[in-house]
C-alpha cells in the first residue's frame, strides 16, 4: 500500500493524476487544495483545505497535514505551488514524505518563461525572438523588430502562471500598452515573434538523467478558445497522439537546455513556426499536463510510473520508451461531460453526416 498526497485536488490537472493513481487498488490518495468547491469534487479519500502556496500560512498547513497523514509521497500540480514547495523541500522530506522533483534552480528557470527562453537560446534550440518589456520604449522596439507581416506580436507574462497567463496577440500598440498597464506588467511581460496555432506537447519522466518514458500529444484546439482574446485557455479540447522524430529531438534538446541531469517530470510545450519547425515555448516542470488521463486510458499510466520510481517500487515500462502509444488515438473533452478515448474512425462510425 502506498499513500500519496496530491495538491490541487478537485482541479482538472490534479484529478487526472488522482484518477490514474487510483487505477492501482494498492494506492491511497489524500487530496489537499485551496478551493473548497474544487476539493468537494475530488476522487481523493480525504480532502484537506490549505491556503494558497504564496500565503504565509501555507507552509505550516502543509507540514501539519504531512505530520498527521504521514504520506509516502507528496506531489504538486501547479507552478505556484511547485515553486514554493520546492523552497521548503527539506522540511517536507523531514516529515518522512518523499518528493520527486528536479533541483530548485531548474524549477526556477522553467516557471519563469523568460529564463527558460534564455536557456533555450543559449543551448542553440530554435525559439522565436523575445524582448523583455520594461517600458514603453521596449514595447515600441518589439513592434518594430518582432512584428509579422500583419504587424502582430505575441505578448505574455513571464512570471509564474499557466493557462496562457496574460497572452495577447495584437498589432495595436495602444491596446498592447493598455493590456500591460492592466496587468501592472511592466518588467514582467515579454513580447515574442508570432508562431502558428499548431501546437504539440512532449510529456516525459526522467530518473537521475535517464529517460524513463515520453509521449507526444498534438492539440487540436482549446476548450472555449473563442472566448479568450488570445485564443489560448490552457484547456485542451482534443488531444491526439503523435510520433515525430523532429518533435522528440527538439524536446530532448529543450530539456537538456534547462537541466544537465533531468529528474522528474518535464513537459515541453511547442508551437510550430511558419516553416513547420516546432519551437519550445515553455517547459511544464514537475507536473503532469491536464490530460494525463488520456495516456492512462490509452495504456501508459504516467502517474503510476512516477509514483513507483519515487517509492523504489517495481514498475513496467513499454518496449518503446518514446511515443509508445498508437498514433491514431484522440482524447475528446468538453465541459461537464465525461471525456472519451476514440479514433477518427470512431467519429466517422458513430456520427451521421448528411
Short mmCIF file of C-alpha atoms in Angstrom, two decimals:
data_model
loop_
_atom_site.label_atom_id
_atom_site.label_comp_id
_atom_site.label_asym_id
_atom_site.label_seq_id
_atom_site.Cartn_x
_atom_site.Cartn_y
_atom_site.Cartn_z
CA UNK A 1 0.00 0.00 0.00
CA UNK A 2 1.25 3.49 -0.89
CA UNK A 3 -0.24 6.70 0.48
CA UNK A 4 0.12 9.72 -1.81
CA UNK A 5 -0.79 13.33 -1.06
CA UNK A 6 -1.84 15.23 -4.18
CA UNK A 7 -2.06 19.02 -4.12
CA UNK A 8 -4.65 20.96 -6.10
CA UNK A 9 -7.19 18.18 -5.57
CA UNK A 10 -10.50 18.72 -7.31
CA UNK A 11 -8.97 20.72 -10.13
CA UNK A 12 -8.66 19.11 -13.54
CA UNK A 13 -4.82 18.96 -13.57
CA UNK A 14 -4.73 17.02 -10.30
CA UNK A 15 -7.82 14.87 -10.83
CA UNK A 16 -6.26 13.25 -13.90
CA UNK A 17 -3.33 12.25 -11.70
CA UNK A 18 -5.59 11.02 -8.89
CA UNK A 19 -7.73 9.02 -11.33
CA UNK A 20 -4.61 7.40 -12.75
CA UNK A 21 -3.17 6.52 -9.33
CA UNK A 22 -6.48 5.00 -8.20
CA UNK A 23 -6.31 2.53 -11.08
CA UNK A 24 -3.95 0.69 -8.71
CA UNK A 25 -6.03 -0.54 -5.71
CA UNK A 26 -2.87 -0.50 -3.58
CA UNK A 27 -2.70 3.29 -3.78
CA UNK A 28 -4.41 5.51 -1.23
CA UNK A 29 -4.76 9.13 -2.31
CA UNK A 30 -5.17 12.06 0.05
CA UNK A 31 -6.03 15.41 -1.50
CA UNK A 32 -5.38 18.99 -0.48
CA UNK A 33 -6.28 22.25 -2.13
CA UNK A 34 -7.09 25.91 -1.71
CA UNK A 35 -10.58 25.91 -3.25
CA UNK A 36 -13.23 24.11 -1.13
CA UNK A 37 -15.65 23.94 -4.07
CA UNK A 38 -12.95 22.17 -6.09
CA UNK A 39 -11.99 19.86 -3.23
CA UNK A 40 -15.54 18.61 -2.80
CA UNK A 41 -15.38 17.20 -6.35
CA UNK A 42 -12.15 15.25 -5.82
CA UNK A 43 -11.82 11.47 -6.01
CA UNK A 44 -9.34 11.62 -3.10
CA UNK A 45 -10.19 9.60 0.03
CA UNK A 46 -9.64 12.58 2.34
CA UNK A 47 -9.56 16.25 1.41
CA UNK A 48 -7.72 18.98 3.30
CA UNK A 49 -8.00 22.72 2.82
CA UNK A 50 -4.72 24.69 2.68
CA UNK A 51 -4.05 28.38 1.95
CA UNK A 52 -2.56 29.31 -1.40
CA UNK A 53 1.13 28.48 -1.65
CA UNK A 54 2.23 32.13 -1.69
CA UNK A 55 0.40 32.89 1.57
CA UNK A 56 2.34 32.88 4.87
CA UNK A 57 0.14 30.18 6.42
CA UNK A 58 0.72 27.66 3.63
CA UNK A 59 3.93 26.13 4.99
CA UNK A 60 2.51 25.35 8.45
CA UNK A 61 -0.70 23.92 6.95
CA UNK A 62 1.23 21.65 4.59
CA UNK A 63 3.58 20.39 7.29
CA UNK A 64 0.66 19.78 9.64
CA UNK A 65 -1.03 17.56 7.04
CA UNK A 66 2.21 15.72 6.33
CA UNK A 67 2.83 15.03 10.01
CA UNK A 68 -0.76 13.92 10.51
CA UNK A 69 -1.19 11.69 7.46
CA UNK A 70 2.42 10.50 7.00
CA UNK A 71 2.13 10.02 3.22
CA UNK A 72 4.85 8.15 1.37
CA UNK A 73 4.90 10.72 -1.42
CA UNK A 74 3.63 14.27 -1.98
CA UNK A 75 3.11 15.68 -5.47
CA UNK A 76 2.16 19.19 -6.63
CA UNK A 77 0.33 20.10 -9.84
CA UNK A 78 0.58 23.84 -10.44
CA UNK A 79 3.56 26.12 -10.98
CA UNK A 80 2.94 28.40 -7.99
CA UNK A 81 2.75 25.53 -5.52
CA UNK A 82 5.62 23.64 -7.12
CA UNK A 83 7.83 26.69 -6.80
CA UNK A 84 7.00 27.40 -3.16
CA UNK A 85 7.02 23.75 -2.09
CA UNK A 86 10.40 23.32 -3.71
CA UNK A 87 11.78 26.06 -1.48
CA UNK A 88 10.83 24.05 1.63
CA UNK A 89 11.51 20.58 0.25
CA UNK A 90 13.96 19.74 3.06
CA UNK A 91 11.26 20.36 5.66
CA UNK A 92 8.81 18.30 3.62
CA UNK A 93 11.26 15.40 3.42
CA UNK A 94 11.93 15.65 7.17
CA UNK A 95 8.33 14.52 7.80
CA UNK A 96 9.07 11.23 6.04
CA UNK A 97 7.35 12.11 2.75
CA UNK A 98 9.26 11.81 -0.49
CA UNK A 99 9.23 14.30 -3.33
CA UNK A 100 10.24 13.60 -6.92
CA UNK A 101 11.44 16.96 -8.26
CA UNK A 102 14.45 18.39 -10.04
CA UNK A 103 16.67 20.83 -8.15
CA UNK A 104 15.16 24.21 -7.38
CA UNK A 105 17.29 26.06 -9.94
CA UNK A 106 15.67 24.01 -12.72
CA UNK A 107 12.20 24.73 -11.35
CA UNK A 108 13.02 28.44 -11.11
CA UNK A 109 14.17 28.50 -14.74
CA UNK A 110 11.10 26.71 -16.03
CA UNK A 111 8.37 28.57 -14.14
CA UNK A 112 9.79 31.90 -15.32
CA UNK A 113 9.27 31.87 -19.07
CA UNK A 114 11.94 34.41 -19.99
CA UNK A 115 14.55 32.45 -18.03
CA UNK A 116 13.66 29.28 -19.93
CA UNK A 117 13.72 31.23 -23.20
CA UNK A 118 17.28 32.34 -22.44
CA UNK A 119 18.26 28.76 -21.58
CA UNK A 120 16.86 27.51 -24.91
CA UNK A 121 18.64 30.31 -26.75
CA UNK A 122 21.98 29.57 -25.06
CA UNK A 123 21.65 25.88 -25.97
CA UNK A 124 21.04 26.65 -29.65
CA UNK A 125 17.41 25.49 -29.60
CA UNK A 126 15.34 27.38 -32.18
CA UNK A 127 12.95 29.77 -30.47
CA UNK A 128 11.06 32.89 -31.55
CA UNK A 129 12.92 36.04 -30.57
CA UNK A 130 11.75 37.55 -27.26
CA UNK A 131 12.12 41.06 -25.88
CA UNK A 132 11.54 41.93 -22.23
CA UNK A 133 9.08 44.78 -21.87
CA UNK A 134 10.32 47.05 -19.11
CA UNK A 135 8.96 50.30 -20.51
CA UNK A 136 7.17 51.90 -23.46
CA UNK A 137 10.45 52.15 -25.38
CA UNK A 138 10.82 48.35 -25.24
CA UNK A 139 7.26 47.90 -26.45
CA UNK A 140 7.89 50.18 -29.45
CA UNK A 141 11.06 48.21 -30.20
CA UNK A 142 9.11 44.95 -30.05
CA UNK A 143 6.61 46.15 -32.64
CA UNK A 144 9.42 47.42 -34.83
CA UNK A 145 11.57 44.27 -34.73
CA UNK A 146 9.23 41.36 -33.97
CA UNK A 147 6.00 42.09 -35.85
CA UNK A 148 4.90 39.62 -38.52
CA UNK A 149 3.54 40.50 -41.95
CA UNK A 150 0.25 41.52 -40.31
CA UNK A 151 2.02 43.71 -37.78
CA UNK A 152 1.31 41.34 -34.90
CA UNK A 153 3.42 40.44 -31.90
CA UNK A 154 2.70 37.98 -29.09
CA UNK A 155 2.61 39.32 -25.53
CA UNK A 156 2.57 37.19 -22.39
CA UNK A 157 3.52 37.33 -18.74
CA UNK A 158 6.87 35.77 -17.88
CA UNK A 159 6.10 35.16 -14.21
CA UNK A 160 4.65 32.04 -12.62
CA UNK A 161 1.29 31.01 -14.03
CA UNK A 162 -0.29 28.75 -16.64
CA UNK A 163 -3.26 28.86 -18.96
CA UNK A 164 -1.71 31.40 -21.29
CA UNK A 165 -1.33 33.96 -18.50
CA UNK A 166 -1.54 37.47 -19.94
CA UNK A 167 -1.34 36.21 -23.52
CA UNK A 168 -2.32 38.67 -26.24
CA UNK A 169 -1.64 38.62 -29.99
CA UNK A 170 -2.02 42.16 -31.29
CA UNK A 171 -0.97 44.65 -33.95
CA UNK A 172 -2.32 47.59 -31.92
CA UNK A 173 0.30 49.46 -29.90
CA UNK A 174 -2.29 51.29 -27.78
CA UNK A 175 -4.04 48.05 -26.90
CA UNK A 176 -0.73 46.40 -26.02
CA UNK A 177 0.20 49.28 -23.71
CA UNK A 178 -3.22 49.25 -22.04
CA UNK A 179 -3.00 45.47 -21.66
CA UNK A 180 0.33 45.66 -19.85
CA UNK A 181 -0.96 48.56 -17.74
CA UNK A 182 -3.99 46.48 -16.76
CA UNK A 183 -1.77 43.63 -15.55
CA UNK A 184 0.78 46.02 -13.95
CA UNK A 185 3.11 44.00 -16.13
CA UNK A 186 5.98 46.33 -16.94
CA UNK A 187 9.15 44.39 -16.20
CA UNK A 188 7.27 41.08 -16.27
CA UNK A 189 5.79 40.89 -19.76
CA UNK A 190 7.73 39.72 -22.78
CA UNK A 191 6.98 40.17 -26.46
CA UNK A 192 7.73 37.47 -28.99
CA UNK A 193 7.55 36.77 -32.69
CA UNK A 194 4.28 35.14 -33.66
CA UNK A 195 4.11 31.38 -34.09
CA UNK A 196 1.27 29.43 -35.69
CA UNK A 197 -1.74 27.99 -33.87
CA UNK A 198 -0.41 24.46 -34.42
CA UNK A 199 0.97 23.07 -31.15
CA UNK A 200 2.40 19.87 -29.68
CA UNK A 201 3.39 18.78 -26.17
CA UNK A 202 6.01 16.17 -25.22
CA UNK A 203 5.48 14.70 -21.75
CA UNK A 204 8.39 12.86 -20.16
CA UNK A 205 9.58 11.30 -16.90
CA UNK A 206 13.29 11.17 -16.07
CA UNK A 207 15.22 9.47 -13.28
CA UNK A 208 18.66 10.90 -12.43
CA UNK A 209 19.37 11.90 -16.02
CA UNK A 210 17.88 8.78 -17.63
CA UNK A 211 14.73 8.99 -19.74
CA UNK A 212 12.08 6.60 -18.41
CA UNK A 213 9.16 7.26 -20.79
CA UNK A 214 7.91 10.02 -23.11
CA UNK A 215 4.88 10.56 -25.29
CA UNK A 216 3.95 13.38 -27.67
CA UNK A 217 0.45 14.76 -27.99
CA UNK A 218 -0.80 17.28 -30.51
CA UNK A 219 -3.52 19.73 -29.56
CA UNK A 220 -6.50 20.18 -31.83
CA UNK A 221 -7.93 23.36 -30.37
CA UNK A 222 -8.58 24.86 -26.94
CA UNK A 223 -11.80 24.48 -24.97
CA UNK A 224 -13.58 27.86 -25.06
CA UNK A 225 -10.68 29.26 -27.05
CA UNK A 226 -13.10 31.56 -28.87
CA UNK A 227 -13.85 33.25 -25.55
CA UNK A 228 -10.24 34.23 -24.83
CA UNK A 229 -8.69 37.23 -26.57
CA UNK A 230 -5.54 35.20 -27.23
CA UNK A 231 -7.42 32.09 -28.34
CA UNK A 232 -5.49 30.20 -25.63
CA UNK A 233 -7.17 28.93 -22.46
CA UNK A 234 -4.72 26.23 -21.35
CA UNK A 235 -7.51 23.65 -21.61
CA UNK A 236 -7.10 21.21 -24.49
CA UNK A 237 -10.31 20.38 -26.39
CA UNK A 238 -8.99 17.45 -28.44
CA UNK A 239 -5.63 15.75 -27.89
CA UNK A 240 -4.09 13.40 -30.44
CA UNK A 241 -1.17 11.00 -30.02
CA UNK A 242 1.65 11.71 -32.44
CA UNK A 243 5.11 10.37 -33.16
CA UNK A 244 7.59 12.69 -34.83
CA UNK A 245 11.37 12.41 -34.65
CA UNK A 246 11.80 16.17 -35.02
CA UNK A 247 9.48 16.82 -32.08
CA UNK A 248 11.38 14.29 -29.97
CA UNK A 249 14.78 15.77 -30.84
CA UNK A 250 13.71 19.34 -30.13
CA UNK A 251 12.00 18.33 -26.88
CA UNK A 252 15.06 16.41 -25.70
CA UNK A 253 17.33 19.35 -26.53
CA UNK A 254 14.95 21.68 -24.68
CA UNK A 255 15.04 19.51 -21.55
CA UNK A 256 18.83 19.33 -21.65
CA UNK A 257 18.95 23.11 -22.07
CA UNK A 258 17.45 23.60 -18.60
CA UNK A 259 18.98 20.60 -16.81
CA UNK A 260 22.19 18.65 -17.24
CA UNK A 261 20.69 15.74 -15.30
CA UNK A 262 16.89 15.77 -15.69
CA UNK A 263 14.95 14.29 -12.78
CA UNK A 264 11.17 14.11 -12.53
CA UNK A 265 8.53 15.39 -14.95
CA UNK A 266 9.37 17.60 -17.93
CA UNK A 267 6.53 18.61 -20.26
CA UNK A 268 7.79 20.56 -23.28
CA UNK A 269 5.18 22.79 -24.93
CA UNK A 270 5.96 23.65 -28.54
CA UNK A 271 4.32 25.75 -31.24
CA UNK A 272 5.20 25.47 -34.92
CA UNK A 273 6.66 28.41 -36.80
CA UNK A 274 5.67 29.32 -40.35
CA UNK A 275 8.34 26.95 -41.69
CA UNK A 276 6.85 23.98 -39.83
CA UNK A 277 9.54 23.80 -37.14
CA UNK A 278 8.38 23.18 -33.54
CA UNK A 279 9.66 25.93 -31.21
CA UNK A 280 9.60 25.34 -27.43
CA UNK A 281 7.52 27.97 -25.65
CA UNK A 282 7.87 26.62 -22.10
CA UNK A 283 8.56 23.53 -20.01
CA UNK A 284 5.85 22.48 -17.58
CA UNK A 285 8.15 21.35 -14.81
CA UNK A 286 7.48 18.74 -12.15
CA UNK A 287 3.82 18.34 -13.11
CA UNK A 288 1.66 16.37 -15.49
CA UNK A 289 -0.49 18.14 -18.03
CA UNK A 290 -4.25 18.27 -17.50
CA UNK A 291 -4.98 15.49 -19.97
CA UNK A 292 -2.60 12.90 -18.46
CA UNK A 293 -5.64 10.61 -18.05
CA UNK A 294 -5.56 10.36 -21.87
CA UNK A 295 -2.35 8.35 -21.74
CA UNK A 296 -3.60 6.27 -18.79
CA UNK A 297 -6.73 5.22 -20.66
CA UNK A 298 -4.64 4.55 -23.77
CA UNK A 299 -2.38 2.17 -21.86
CA UNK A 300 0.53 4.14 -20.33
CA UNK A 301 -0.07 5.25 -16.74
CA UNK A 302 2.45 8.07 -16.25
CA UNK A 303 1.43 8.90 -12.65
CA UNK A 304 1.77 5.25 -11.61
CA UNK A 305 5.23 5.04 -13.17
CA UNK A 306 6.17 8.32 -11.47
CA UNK A 307 4.97 7.08 -8.07
CA UNK A 308 6.74 3.75 -8.46
CA UNK A 309 10.08 5.39 -9.26
CA UNK A 310 9.74 7.80 -6.32
CA UNK A 311 9.00 4.96 -3.89
CA UNK A 312 11.51 2.49 -5.35
CA UNK A 313 8.75 0.10 -6.42
CA UNK A 314 8.74 -2.20 -9.41
CA UNK A 315 7.09 -0.78 -12.50
CA UNK A 316 6.56 -1.77 -16.10
CA UNK A 317 7.70 0.45 -18.95
CA UNK A 318 6.76 -0.03 -22.61
CA UNK A 319 9.17 -1.58 -25.08
CA UNK A 320 9.44 1.77 -26.84
CA UNK A 321 10.30 4.44 -24.27
CA UNK A 322 9.49 7.28 -26.68
CA UNK A 323 5.99 7.53 -28.18
CA UNK A 324 4.85 4.01 -27.27
CA UNK A 325 1.16 4.75 -27.95
CA UNK A 326 -0.60 4.23 -31.25
CA UNK A 327 -0.78 7.43 -33.29
CA UNK A 328 -4.48 7.08 -34.15
CA UNK A 329 -5.81 7.97 -30.70
CA UNK A 330 -7.90 11.02 -29.82
CA UNK A 331 -8.88 12.31 -26.38
CA UNK A 332 -12.07 14.37 -26.67
CA UNK A 333 -13.11 16.65 -23.82
CA UNK A 334 -15.90 19.04 -23.01
CA UNK A 335 -17.41 20.92 -20.10
CA UNK A 336 -19.39 18.81 -17.61
CA UNK A 337 -19.27 15.70 -19.80
CA UNK A 338 -17.04 12.65 -19.43
CA UNK A 339 -14.04 12.60 -21.79
CA UNK A 340 -13.70 9.82 -24.35
CA UNK A 341 -10.80 7.95 -25.88
CA UNK A 342 -11.67 7.50 -29.55
CA UNK A 343 -10.20 7.33 -33.03
CA UNK A 344 -11.10 9.22 -36.18
CA UNK A 345 -12.82 6.02 -37.33
CA UNK A 346 -15.00 6.04 -34.19
CA UNK A 347 -16.18 9.54 -35.07
CA UNK A 348 -16.95 8.56 -38.66
CA UNK A 349 -18.85 5.45 -37.48
CA UNK A 350 -20.92 6.95 -34.66
CA UNK A 351 -21.88 10.30 -36.18
CA UNK A 352 -24.26 10.81 -39.08
CA UNK A 353 -23.06 13.30 -41.66
CA UNK A 354 -25.88 14.25 -44.04
#
